[in-house]
């Protein structure tokens, strides 16, 4: 089976938690993941193959402004375009939902994530010094949902 992207559901929470455990320094608490999936102003997309969930992206949307909360691809599946597919699917879903702009923060040293966002049309509009801790700056990026 080729990869497919779909909306995350409550049944995916354990799989998303397992994915985060091995992939990022500060996995999201279960309660936050639950809210990401159940709250009206938030949603998540997962990408999966026959072995299960390989990655996910979470977003909240307030009056047409979307904010990406997290993007994770399983460590052993990176570099195959899955992160890019997730971001492209997110843009398409936000277009359907009538959102206008997408914002995100990414650590300045996170070259793979910056490569994905740049390829998907995001541009840097500001920086936040020490956003992730002393000496760890954030790049603030955005993209219009339609066009770009
Ligand atoms: C960021 C992340 C989601 C990307 O997922 P992915 O499936 O590997 O993404 P893609 O395969 O679509 O693209 C990865 C890009 O990073 C590039 N890349 C990979 N490792 C790299 C490195 N060490 N230095 C520079 N670029 C790198 C790849 O070459 C590719 O870019 P290219 O196609 O232009 O060459 C994944 O690395 C991840 O889960 N990281 C940990 C969590 C994280 O940091 N999330 C982002 C939070 S803002």
Short mmCIF file of C-alpha atoms and ligand atoms in Angstrom, two decimals:
data_model
loop_
_atom_site.label_atom_id
_atom_site.label_comp_id
_atom_site.label_asym_id
_atom_site.label_seq_id
_atom_site.Cartn_x
_atom_site.Cartn_y
_atom_site.Cartn_z
CA UNK A 1 0.00 0.00 0.00
CA UNK A 2 1.24 3.45 -0.83
CA UNK A 3 1.18 6.13 1.81
CA UNK A 4 -2.19 7.74 2.45
CA UNK A 5 -3.04 10.87 4.41
CA UNK A 6 -6.24 11.19 6.45
CA UNK A 7 -7.66 13.09 9.40
CA UNK A 8 -6.52 11.73 12.76
CA UNK A 9 -9.16 10.21 15.03
CA UNK A 10 -9.26 9.42 18.76
CA UNK A 11 -8.23 5.79 18.01
CA UNK A 12 -4.91 7.10 16.62
CA UNK A 13 -3.74 8.71 19.85
CA UNK A 14 -1.75 5.72 21.14
CA UNK A 15 0.00 5.34 17.79
CA UNK A 16 0.79 9.07 17.66
CA UNK A 17 2.19 8.90 21.19
CA UNK A 18 4.37 5.93 20.25
CA UNK A 19 5.59 7.84 17.17
CA UNK A 20 6.51 10.89 19.26
CA UNK A 21 8.36 8.87 21.94
CA UNK A 22 11.10 7.82 19.58
CA UNK A 23 11.14 10.95 17.46
CA UNK A 24 11.25 14.18 19.45
CA UNK A 25 12.75 15.47 22.68
CA UNK A 26 9.48 16.61 24.27
CA UNK A 27 6.55 14.39 23.29
CA UNK A 28 3.12 15.95 23.69
CA UNK A 29 1.12 14.85 26.74
CA UNK A 30 -1.80 12.55 25.93
CA UNK A 31 -4.30 15.20 27.05
CA UNK A 32 -2.92 17.74 24.55
CA UNK A 33 -3.11 15.16 21.75
CA UNK A 34 -6.68 14.36 22.76
CA UNK A 35 -7.62 18.04 22.53
CA UNK A 36 -5.81 18.37 19.20
CA UNK A 37 -8.14 15.75 17.79
CA UNK A 38 -11.39 16.62 19.58
CA UNK A 39 -11.43 20.45 19.81
CA UNK A 40 -13.41 22.26 17.12
CA UNK A 41 -10.59 24.69 16.34
CA UNK A 42 -7.88 22.02 15.93
CA UNK A 43 -7.16 18.95 13.84
CA UNK A 44 -4.37 16.56 12.92
CA UNK A 45 -3.51 14.62 9.78
CA UNK A 46 -1.71 11.28 9.81
CA UNK A 47 0.23 9.59 7.05
CA UNK A 48 0.21 5.80 7.11
CA UNK A 49 1.06 2.68 5.17
CA UNK A 50 0.13 -0.95 5.82
CA UNK A 51 2.42 -1.01 8.89
CA UNK A 52 0.61 1.88 10.55
CA UNK A 53 1.12 5.57 11.21
CA UNK A 54 4.41 6.97 9.94
CA UNK A 55 3.91 10.64 10.74
CA UNK A 56 1.48 13.34 11.71
CA UNK A 57 0.93 17.08 11.67
CA UNK A 58 -1.23 19.07 14.08
CA UNK A 59 -2.74 22.52 13.65
CA UNK A 60 -5.08 24.95 15.36
CA UNK A 61 -7.14 27.47 13.41
CA UNK A 62 -8.46 30.72 14.86
CA UNK A 63 -10.41 33.13 12.61
CA UNK A 64 -8.72 31.95 9.46
CA UNK A 65 -5.21 31.87 10.95
CA UNK A 66 -3.71 28.41 11.23
CA UNK A 67 -0.83 27.63 13.53
CA UNK A 68 1.18 24.42 13.10
CA UNK A 69 1.76 22.80 16.49
CA UNK A 70 3.82 19.79 15.51
CA UNK A 71 5.14 17.82 12.57
CA UNK A 72 6.76 14.45 13.15
CA UNK A 73 7.84 11.63 10.83
CA UNK A 74 9.03 8.31 12.27
CA UNK A 75 12.81 8.39 12.49
CA UNK A 76 13.25 5.35 10.21
CA UNK A 77 11.01 6.83 7.49
CA UNK A 78 12.55 10.28 7.12
CA UNK A 79 13.99 11.62 3.89
CA UNK A 80 11.36 9.96 1.68
CA UNK A 81 9.10 12.97 1.21
CA UNK A 82 6.55 12.07 3.90
CA UNK A 83 6.99 15.34 5.80
CA UNK A 84 6.45 17.25 2.56
CA UNK A 85 3.32 15.20 1.79
CA UNK A 86 1.90 15.98 5.22
CA UNK A 87 2.46 19.73 4.83
CA UNK A 88 0.96 19.68 1.31
CA UNK A 89 -2.08 17.79 2.61
CA UNK A 90 -2.41 20.27 5.46
CA UNK A 91 -2.45 23.19 3.01
CA UNK A 92 -5.14 21.45 0.91
CA UNK A 93 -7.27 20.75 4.00
CA UNK A 94 -6.94 24.34 5.23
CA UNK A 95 -7.95 25.57 1.78
CA UNK A 96 -11.11 23.43 2.02
CA UNK A 97 -11.81 24.88 5.46
CA UNK A 98 -11.40 28.46 4.26
CA UNK A 99 -8.32 29.38 6.30
CA UNK A 100 -6.22 32.23 4.96
CA UNK A 101 -2.74 32.02 6.41
CA UNK A 102 -0.51 29.44 8.13
CA UNK A 103 2.08 30.33 10.77
CA UNK A 104 4.74 28.16 12.39
CA UNK A 105 7.92 28.30 14.44
CA UNK A 106 10.93 26.12 13.74
CA UNK A 107 14.31 25.91 15.45
CA UNK A 108 16.95 27.70 13.43
CA UNK A 109 19.16 24.58 13.34
CA UNK A 110 16.40 22.20 12.18
CA UNK A 111 17.54 21.93 8.56
CA UNK A 112 15.21 19.05 7.55
CA UNK A 113 12.11 20.88 8.83
CA UNK A 114 13.18 24.18 7.25
CA UNK A 115 13.79 22.34 3.95
CA UNK A 116 10.25 20.92 4.06
CA UNK A 117 8.59 24.24 4.93
CA UNK A 118 10.59 26.20 2.35
CA UNK A 119 9.74 23.68 -0.37
CA UNK A 120 6.09 24.02 0.62
CA UNK A 121 6.15 27.79 0.11
CA UNK A 122 6.76 29.09 3.63
CA UNK A 123 8.95 32.14 4.06
CA UNK A 124 10.64 33.54 7.13
CA UNK A 125 9.08 36.76 8.46
CA UNK A 126 10.78 37.08 11.84
CA UNK A 127 12.99 35.41 14.44
CA UNK A 128 12.70 34.87 18.18
CA UNK A 129 15.94 34.77 20.10
CA UNK A 130 16.23 32.00 22.77
CA UNK A 131 12.72 30.77 21.96
CA UNK A 132 13.71 27.13 22.60
CA UNK A 133 16.14 27.90 25.46
CA UNK A 134 19.41 29.79 25.79
CA UNK A 135 21.11 30.15 22.39
CA UNK A 136 18.33 28.28 20.58
CA UNK A 137 16.51 30.67 18.28
CA UNK A 138 13.25 30.21 16.40
CA UNK A 139 12.56 31.09 12.81
CA UNK A 140 8.97 32.31 12.36
CA UNK A 141 7.58 31.28 8.98
CA UNK A 142 4.27 31.82 7.22
CA UNK A 143 2.44 31.08 3.99
CA UNK A 144 -0.84 32.19 2.44
CA UNK A 145 -3.13 29.16 2.21
CA UNK A 146 -4.22 29.92 -1.33
CA UNK A 147 -1.50 30.57 -3.90
CA UNK A 148 2.19 31.05 -2.98
C1 LIG B 1 11.09 17.52 9.96
C2 LIG B 1 10.59 16.14 9.54
C3 LIG B 1 9.11 16.04 9.84
C4 LIG B 1 10.82 15.99 8.02
O1 LIG B 1 10.23 14.76 7.62
P1 LIG B 1 10.74 13.98 6.30
O2 LIG B 1 9.71 12.96 6.01
O3 LIG B 1 12.12 13.55 6.47
O4 LIG B 1 10.64 15.16 5.24
P2 LIG B 1 10.99 15.07 3.66
O5 LIG B 1 11.55 13.75 3.33
O6 LIG B 1 9.78 15.56 2.95
O7 LIG B 1 12.08 16.21 3.51
C5 LIG B 1 13.22 16.26 4.35
C6 LIG B 1 14.16 17.27 3.81
O8 LIG B 1 15.20 17.50 4.77
C7 LIG B 1 16.43 17.27 4.13
N1 LIG B 1 17.33 16.81 5.17
C8 LIG B 1 17.31 15.64 5.83
N2 LIG B 1 18.29 15.61 6.74
C9 LIG B 1 18.94 16.77 6.62
C10 LIG B 1 20.03 17.33 7.27
N3 LIG B 1 20.66 16.69 8.27
N4 LIG B 1 20.44 18.56 6.91
C11 LIG B 1 19.81 19.23 5.93
N5 LIG B 1 18.74 18.76 5.28
C12 LIG B 1 18.32 17.54 5.62
C13 LIG B 1 16.17 16.27 3.08
O9 LIG B 1 17.17 16.28 2.12
C14 LIG B 1 14.83 16.80 2.55
O10 LIG B 1 15.01 17.95 1.75
P3 LIG B 1 15.17 17.84 0.18
O11 LIG B 1 14.09 16.94 -0.33
O12 LIG B 1 15.04 19.26 -0.27
O13 LIG B 1 16.51 17.26 -0.04
C15 LIG B 1 11.37 15.01 10.27
O14 LIG B 1 12.75 15.23 10.10
C16 LIG B 1 11.08 14.92 11.78
O15 LIG B 1 10.12 14.27 12.21
N6 LIG B 1 11.92 15.59 12.59
C17 LIG B 1 11.73 15.56 14.06
C18 LIG B 1 10.59 16.44 14.49
C19 LIG B 1 10.75 17.86 14.01
O16 LIG B 1 11.82 18.45 14.12
N7 LIG B 1 9.65 18.44 13.52
C20 LIG B 1 9.59 19.81 13.06
C21 LIG B 1 9.13 20.68 14.15
S1 LIG B 1 8.95 22.36 13.55
#
